[in-house]
Amino acid sequence: MLNIEEIRSQFPILQTRVYGRPLVYLDNGATTHKPLVVLNKLQEAYTSFNSNVHRGVHALSDKASVEYEGARETVKRFINAPLVSEIIFTSGATASINLVAFSFGERYISAGDEVIISEMEHHANIVPWQMVCKRKGAVLKIIPVLDDGTLDMERYRELFSSRTRIVAVTHVSNALGTINPVREITRIAHDNGVPILIDGAQAIQHGNVDVQDIDCDFYLFSGHKVYGPTGIGVLYGKSEYLNEMPPWQGGGDMVDRVTLEETTFNELPFKFEAGTTNFIGAVGMAAALDYLKSTGIEEIGLREKELLDYATRKLEGIEGLRIIGTAPEKIPIISFLLEKVHMYDAGMILDKMGIAVRTGTQCAQPLINRFGTDGVIRASMTFYNTMEEIDALAAGIVKVKEMME
Ligand code: PLP
């Protein structure tokens, strides 16, 4: 059992008041708050070992490099990657996907080839693939979403052809909360001889992720959604692909030898880390992963299931409220619409009550449009939320209805 009061005291921002009311933060899918251990680690980094990594022989640079490479080890252990050299630091999930789409695309995708994504993807896992398909003359094929917000697995099986080069799907939907069966999705891709990228941006903070168990070829996430700092993210990739893929950005640290005529490249993972990386962000993110581990990933999962069940029951009881996304396996995200109130009106009135929810397309326009709307209201919870906050949301929605209907 988690001690929620004690946990909340570790997140200073949760004590904030907005418009004189206690903050009820239900926008954790967009970004999560940071516990003191992360904030303290960032302060320690800037005040005691700030110095560029891998560059100097002096003590501070050495300490910063040791911390940075230690963070890589922490990430490796957290997702159970086989090799530390398969962990690449990026600026976030979006950058990780763009890296793979560009670099894998350069090496493996040609005119007439096919890429499979799903209708459920965040724009970050749609647009880079559209860009590479356009550049290469390849074709994007789409796994449809069923009415409950799960993927149409039958249709998925039928999408493969001898021209399929890669599958890219999300582990968890940011708009609906659906947890996809990524082991099965991966097995099907591999049965067809095709590698797979899994977007873990909404999964890593909610449960155990074991990339060897999933057996995916690429996995990625952002630091800021897993209680770490912004501007840092991870790409895990199997060396058999990463070694073959060309670098996607040039500059310092990714080189081996440079002449004015040509350059040979560094080994993994540095080949994909051009320029000064966000080494302080990496150290802060590692502190966040350690925090999650010590809090207990299983316990967090159980707590979040309780929150999801309670919130679903509460919101289902409100007349004229339609929940979009009713998959059997979900993280604590509830997207909904009100029959007679526009989402933006609802979002703005809830805000005045101190309740932060997300309104709009959720950066997943194709998915939202598939449900016959141009936006939803999304409450995304995490383990530090309370049942009282869910009560406040439900009461707030009832108030909105009274005011607007
Ligand atoms: N993928 C999913 C499923 C997301 O929810 C998000 C952000 O909301 C992203 C990718 C992009 O993450 P970032 O903006 O941190 O790069």
XYZ file of C-alpha atoms and ligand atoms in Angstrom:
421
model
C 0.000 0.000 0.000
C 1.379 3.392 -0.983
C 1.264 6.245 1.490
C -0.280 8.833 -0.809
C -0.026 11.714 1.630
C 3.683 11.097 2.047
C 4.091 10.709 -1.737
C 2.270 13.990 -2.414
C 4.545 15.797 0.021
C 7.444 14.840 -2.256
C 5.912 16.797 -5.176
C 6.042 20.491 -4.136
C 3.895 21.729 -7.040
C 0.909 19.685 -5.838
C 0.598 22.155 -2.958
C -0.093 24.974 -5.462
C -3.373 26.864 -5.403
C -4.935 28.183 -8.612
C -7.558 30.919 -8.444
C -7.388 30.434 -4.681
C -8.370 26.776 -4.893
C -6.222 23.681 -4.384
C -4.771 22.461 -7.666
C -6.386 19.263 -8.975
C -3.893 18.179 -11.598
C -5.399 15.699 -14.048
C -3.154 16.396 -17.037
C -0.424 13.894 -16.270
C -0.568 12.473 -19.791
C 0.794 15.788 -21.060
C 3.539 15.993 -18.470
C 4.105 14.712 -14.949
C 5.337 16.620 -11.920
C 8.756 16.153 -10.399
C 9.537 14.767 -6.957
C 12.100 16.398 -4.676
C 14.694 13.709 -5.390
C 14.681 14.785 -9.047
C 14.710 18.508 -8.258
C 17.527 17.984 -5.760
C 19.522 15.943 -8.241
C 19.246 18.733 -10.831
C 20.379 21.261 -8.255
C 23.283 19.007 -7.229
C 24.278 18.577 -10.883
C 24.338 22.302 -11.601
C 26.036 23.203 -8.347
C 28.590 20.417 -8.018
C 29.450 18.728 -11.308
C 28.231 20.896 -14.194
C 30.821 20.416 -16.915
C 30.660 19.087 -20.452
C 30.784 15.301 -20.720
C 33.348 13.161 -22.590
C 35.461 16.210 -23.332
C 37.847 17.159 -20.600
C 40.455 15.449 -18.469
C 39.603 17.682 -15.510
C 37.779 16.489 -12.415
C 34.374 18.096 -13.072
C 34.146 16.804 -16.622
C 35.111 13.371 -15.397
C 32.446 13.441 -12.665
C 29.793 14.675 -15.151
C 30.741 11.894 -17.589
C 30.553 9.258 -14.863
C 27.101 10.528 -13.801
C 25.891 10.639 -17.414
C 27.058 7.115 -18.186
C 25.607 6.014 -14.842
C 22.255 7.395 -16.008
C 22.560 5.260 -19.134
C 23.108 2.195 -16.935
C 20.023 3.129 -14.885
C 17.884 3.330 -18.048
C 19.289 0.020 -19.300
C 18.348 -1.707 -16.044
C 14.934 0.002 -15.904
C 13.835 -1.399 -19.268
C 16.037 -4.506 -19.059
C 17.930 -3.730 -22.257
C 20.674 -6.254 -23.052
C 23.472 -3.703 -23.670
C 24.165 -0.222 -22.335
C 25.410 0.766 -25.801
C 21.859 0.235 -27.068
C 20.579 3.164 -24.968
C 20.692 6.468 -26.841
C 19.826 9.753 -25.151
C 17.669 12.077 -27.253
C 15.673 15.203 -26.475
C 12.448 13.192 -26.080
C 10.076 10.644 -27.573
C 9.477 12.773 -30.674
C 13.199 13.056 -31.372
C 13.645 9.303 -30.834
C 10.967 8.465 -33.410
C 12.344 11.004 -35.876
C 15.799 9.495 -35.431
C 14.549 6.006 -36.302
C 12.256 7.154 -39.115
C 15.086 9.090 -40.752
C 17.990 6.786 -40.138
C 16.216 3.424 -40.506
C 14.486 4.920 -43.541
C 17.809 5.872 -45.134
C 19.171 2.377 -44.686
C 16.187 0.101 -45.192
C 13.269 1.875 -46.969
C 13.039 2.278 -50.762
C 10.377 3.202 -53.302
C 7.404 0.864 -53.167
C 8.195 -0.383 -49.637
C 5.578 -0.264 -46.868
C 5.462 0.988 -43.280
C 2.699 -0.041 -40.865
C 1.446 2.311 -38.146
C -1.931 2.439 -36.393
C -4.857 4.821 -36.356
C -4.206 5.252 -32.626
C -0.849 7.004 -32.871
C 0.172 10.331 -31.400
C 1.177 12.734 -34.187
C 4.806 12.072 -33.185
C 4.439 8.507 -34.467
C 2.578 9.482 -37.641
C 4.278 12.521 -39.141
C 7.915 11.235 -39.191
C 6.710 8.110 -41.042
C 4.697 10.185 -43.505
C 7.838 12.242 -44.100
C 10.046 9.225 -44.747
C 7.395 7.600 -46.969
C 7.122 10.781 -49.004
C 10.891 11.088 -49.317
C 11.368 7.485 -50.345
C 8.184 6.856 -52.323
C 7.019 4.295 -49.761
C 3.455 3.558 -48.644
C 1.977 4.004 -45.162
C -0.488 1.294 -44.103
C -2.784 1.757 -41.132
C -4.069 -0.653 -38.462
C -7.658 0.460 -37.744
C -9.060 1.026 -34.251
C -12.248 -0.747 -33.103
C -15.148 0.984 -31.343
C -13.872 0.128 -27.850
C -10.516 1.741 -28.592
C -8.504 -1.452 -29.174
C -6.535 -2.250 -32.303
C -8.108 -4.411 -35.008
C -5.659 -7.300 -34.720
C -7.208 -9.265 -37.585
C -6.720 -6.390 -39.965
C -3.177 -5.942 -38.602
C -2.253 -9.496 -39.592
C -3.526 -8.861 -43.116
C -1.484 -5.683 -43.674
C 1.860 -7.423 -44.137
C 3.362 -7.994 -47.559
C 6.807 -8.794 -48.891
C 7.380 -4.998 -49.044
C 6.699 -4.283 -45.327
C 9.889 -2.813 -43.804
C 8.881 -1.720 -40.286
C 5.905 -1.530 -37.889
C 5.583 1.470 -35.530
C 2.862 1.392 -32.862
C 2.227 2.884 -29.486
C 2.389 0.812 -26.296
C -0.377 2.892 -24.703
C -2.743 5.378 -26.346
C -2.328 8.913 -24.996
C -5.892 9.783 -26.007
C -7.814 6.675 -24.909
C -5.570 4.980 -22.370
C -5.693 1.643 -24.226
C -2.793 -0.673 -23.388
C -1.879 -2.506 -26.575
C -0.781 -6.174 -26.527
C 2.742 -5.252 -27.583
C 4.220 -8.732 -27.144
C 1.679 -10.188 -29.551
C 1.998 -7.238 -31.950
C 5.768 -7.760 -31.936
C 5.473 -11.524 -32.444
C 3.245 -11.013 -35.484
C 5.696 -8.491 -36.967
C 8.610 -10.884 -36.398
C 6.668 -13.841 -37.836
C 6.548 -11.719 -40.980
C 10.271 -10.961 -40.734
C 9.625 -7.270 -39.949
C 11.198 -5.186 -37.130
C 9.031 -3.103 -34.824
C 9.266 0.232 -32.992
C 7.161 0.704 -29.851
C 6.326 4.206 -28.636
C 6.449 3.899 -24.866
C 5.791 7.583 -24.048
C 2.588 6.748 -22.145
C 3.601 3.299 -20.876
C 6.917 3.660 -19.085
C 5.430 5.584 -16.124
C 2.601 3.109 -15.493
C 4.058 -0.391 -15.404
C 7.016 -2.669 -15.911
C 8.606 -2.424 -19.323
C 10.985 -5.207 -20.297
C 12.249 -4.735 -23.838
C 13.726 -8.246 -23.944
C 10.413 -9.756 -22.926
C 8.523 -7.674 -25.524
C 11.375 -8.440 -27.956
C 10.762 -5.140 -29.791
C 13.540 -3.759 -31.986
C 13.134 -0.133 -30.849
C 11.509 1.334 -27.718
C 11.402 4.987 -26.705
C 10.083 7.438 -24.155
C 10.388 10.992 -22.775
C 11.855 11.976 -19.410
C 9.213 14.591 -18.605
C 6.359 12.078 -18.680
C 8.125 9.801 -16.214
C 8.619 12.375 -13.434
C 11.946 13.562 -14.903
C 13.019 16.809 -16.556
C 11.999 18.085 -19.987
C 14.331 17.970 -22.965
C 15.586 14.443 -22.361
C 14.390 11.139 -23.759
C 15.523 7.644 -24.592
C 15.781 5.482 -27.642
C 16.535 1.803 -27.109
C 17.418 -0.091 -30.276
C 18.865 -3.503 -31.057
C 22.507 -3.158 -32.117
C 21.905 -5.251 -35.224
C 19.872 -2.302 -36.569
C 21.620 0.628 -34.881
C 25.002 -0.505 -36.201
C 23.681 -0.529 -39.747
C 21.783 2.765 -39.548
C 23.601 5.979 -40.580
C 23.855 8.860 -38.075
C 21.045 11.370 -38.391
C 22.837 14.465 -37.092
C 26.510 15.414 -37.418
C 28.741 17.213 -34.937
C 30.811 16.649 -31.825
C 30.855 13.309 -29.962
C 29.407 11.296 -32.853
C 32.721 11.325 -34.712
C 35.717 9.027 -34.679
C 38.091 10.864 -37.038
C 37.384 14.021 -39.014
C 39.312 15.387 -41.964
C 38.090 18.146 -44.218
C 37.252 15.484 -46.784
C 35.434 12.923 -44.689
C 34.476 11.607 -41.267
C 34.384 8.202 -39.652
C 31.810 7.756 -36.935
C 31.983 6.871 -33.268
C 30.650 3.582 -31.929
C 27.234 3.095 -30.320
C 25.593 4.859 -28.612
C 27.648 8.012 -29.343
C 27.132 7.707 -33.108
C 23.607 8.998 -32.488
C 24.452 11.668 -29.887
C 25.752 14.660 -31.832
C 26.648 17.819 -29.938
C 26.414 18.538 -26.233
C 23.711 16.238 -24.986
C 21.320 17.079 -22.167
C 23.583 15.330 -19.674
C 21.988 17.039 -16.705
C 18.547 16.030 -17.946
C 19.762 12.441 -18.263
C 20.983 12.444 -14.661
C 17.662 13.940 -13.495
C 15.695 11.351 -15.451
C 17.760 8.557 -13.916
C 16.859 9.929 -10.463
C 13.189 9.792 -11.488
C 13.494 6.155 -12.620
C 15.215 5.260 -9.344
C 12.402 7.025 -7.484
C 9.766 4.989 -9.342
C 11.607 1.767 -8.644
C 11.946 2.504 -4.952
C 8.276 3.538 -4.731
C 7.344 0.229 -6.369
C 6.170 -0.129 -9.965
C 3.722 -2.910 -9.061
C 2.215 -0.834 -6.246
C 1.917 2.148 -8.571
C 0.080 -0.047 -11.106
C -2.382 -1.267 -8.448
C -3.018 2.234 -7.161
C -3.632 3.535 -10.677
C -6.077 0.712 -11.401
C -8.059 1.750 -8.304
C -8.081 5.365 -9.490
C -9.195 4.349 -12.987
C -12.013 2.103 -11.719
C -13.243 4.741 -9.269
C -13.123 7.574 -11.832
C -14.826 5.450 -14.499
C -17.698 4.607 -12.113
C -18.042 8.235 -11.041
C -18.045 9.689 -14.562
C -20.297 6.963 -15.984
C -22.894 8.090 -13.446
C -23.130 11.583 -14.970
C -26.006 11.993 -17.405
C -25.016 13.002 -20.939
C -21.334 12.100 -20.413
C -19.872 9.715 -22.994
C -16.549 8.017 -22.309
C -14.482 7.439 -25.421
C -12.165 4.452 -25.137
C -13.455 1.518 -23.136
C -10.728 -1.065 -23.731
C -10.464 -3.791 -21.060
C -6.797 -2.894 -20.413
C -6.231 0.805 -19.754
C -3.944 3.164 -17.897
C -5.761 5.823 -15.812
C -6.801 8.036 -18.716
C -10.461 8.880 -19.292
C -11.467 10.841 -22.382
C -15.042 12.001 -22.573
C -17.563 14.334 -24.148
C -20.577 16.093 -22.703
C -23.734 15.905 -24.785
C -24.752 19.549 -24.425
C -21.544 21.373 -23.459
C -18.644 22.179 -25.756
C -15.341 20.700 -24.556
C -13.564 24.072 -24.434
C -16.323 25.613 -22.290
C -16.099 22.639 -19.947
C -12.289 22.807 -19.821
C -12.290 26.531 -19.066
C -14.902 26.328 -16.319
C -13.144 23.349 -14.720
C -9.920 25.377 -14.809
C -11.601 28.154 -12.795
C -12.334 25.505 -10.174
C -8.617 24.632 -10.046
C -9.076 21.427 -12.076
C -6.543 20.922 -14.883
C -7.763 18.659 -17.699
C -6.729 18.567 -21.347
C -9.174 19.558 -24.086
C -8.823 19.147 -27.840
C -7.382 16.636 -30.271
C -4.841 15.211 -27.810
C -2.257 15.341 -30.642
C -4.069 12.376 -32.181
C -6.359 13.929 -34.775
C -6.939 10.797 -36.888
C -7.978 8.826 -33.811
C -10.217 11.561 -32.415
C -11.859 12.063 -35.824
C -12.447 8.315 -36.062
C -14.709 8.693 -33.017
C -16.762 11.317 -34.878
C -15.505 14.382 -32.999
C -12.823 17.033 -33.288
C -11.756 16.842 -29.693
C -12.357 15.381 -26.241
C -11.864 16.297 -22.602
C -9.137 14.127 -21.098
C -8.529 13.446 -17.428
C -5.182 11.674 -17.077
C -4.346 10.483 -13.591
C -1.325 9.066 -11.903
C -0.494 7.478 -8.574
C -0.236 10.784 -6.689
C -3.841 11.685 -7.519
C -6.500 11.055 -4.890
C -10.090 9.814 -4.794
C -11.018 13.274 -3.457
C -9.618 14.841 -6.615
C -11.780 12.519 -8.703
C -14.773 13.543 -6.603
C -13.853 17.180 -7.307
C -13.734 16.451 -11.041
C -17.131 14.730 -11.001
C -18.686 17.556 -8.954
C -17.063 20.092 -11.278
C -18.575 18.446 -14.345
C -22.019 18.445 -12.741
C -21.579 22.164 -12.001
C -20.500 22.826 -15.603
C -23.656 21.076 -16.821
C -25.831 23.132 -14.487
C -24.256 26.354 -15.747
C -24.277 25.550 -19.461
C -27.337 23.388 -20.136
N 3.945 9.477 -28.107
C 2.925 9.520 -27.253
C 2.045 8.316 -27.111
C 2.692 10.670 -26.501
O 1.662 10.720 -25.644
C 3.550 11.780 -26.665
C 3.286 13.038 -25.925
O 2.195 13.305 -25.482
C 4.606 11.679 -27.571
C 4.788 10.513 -28.270
C 5.565 12.810 -27.783
O 6.273 13.068 -26.618
P 7.237 14.346 -26.494
O 6.390 15.533 -26.814
O 7.698 14.313 -25.079
O 8.346 14.147 -27.481
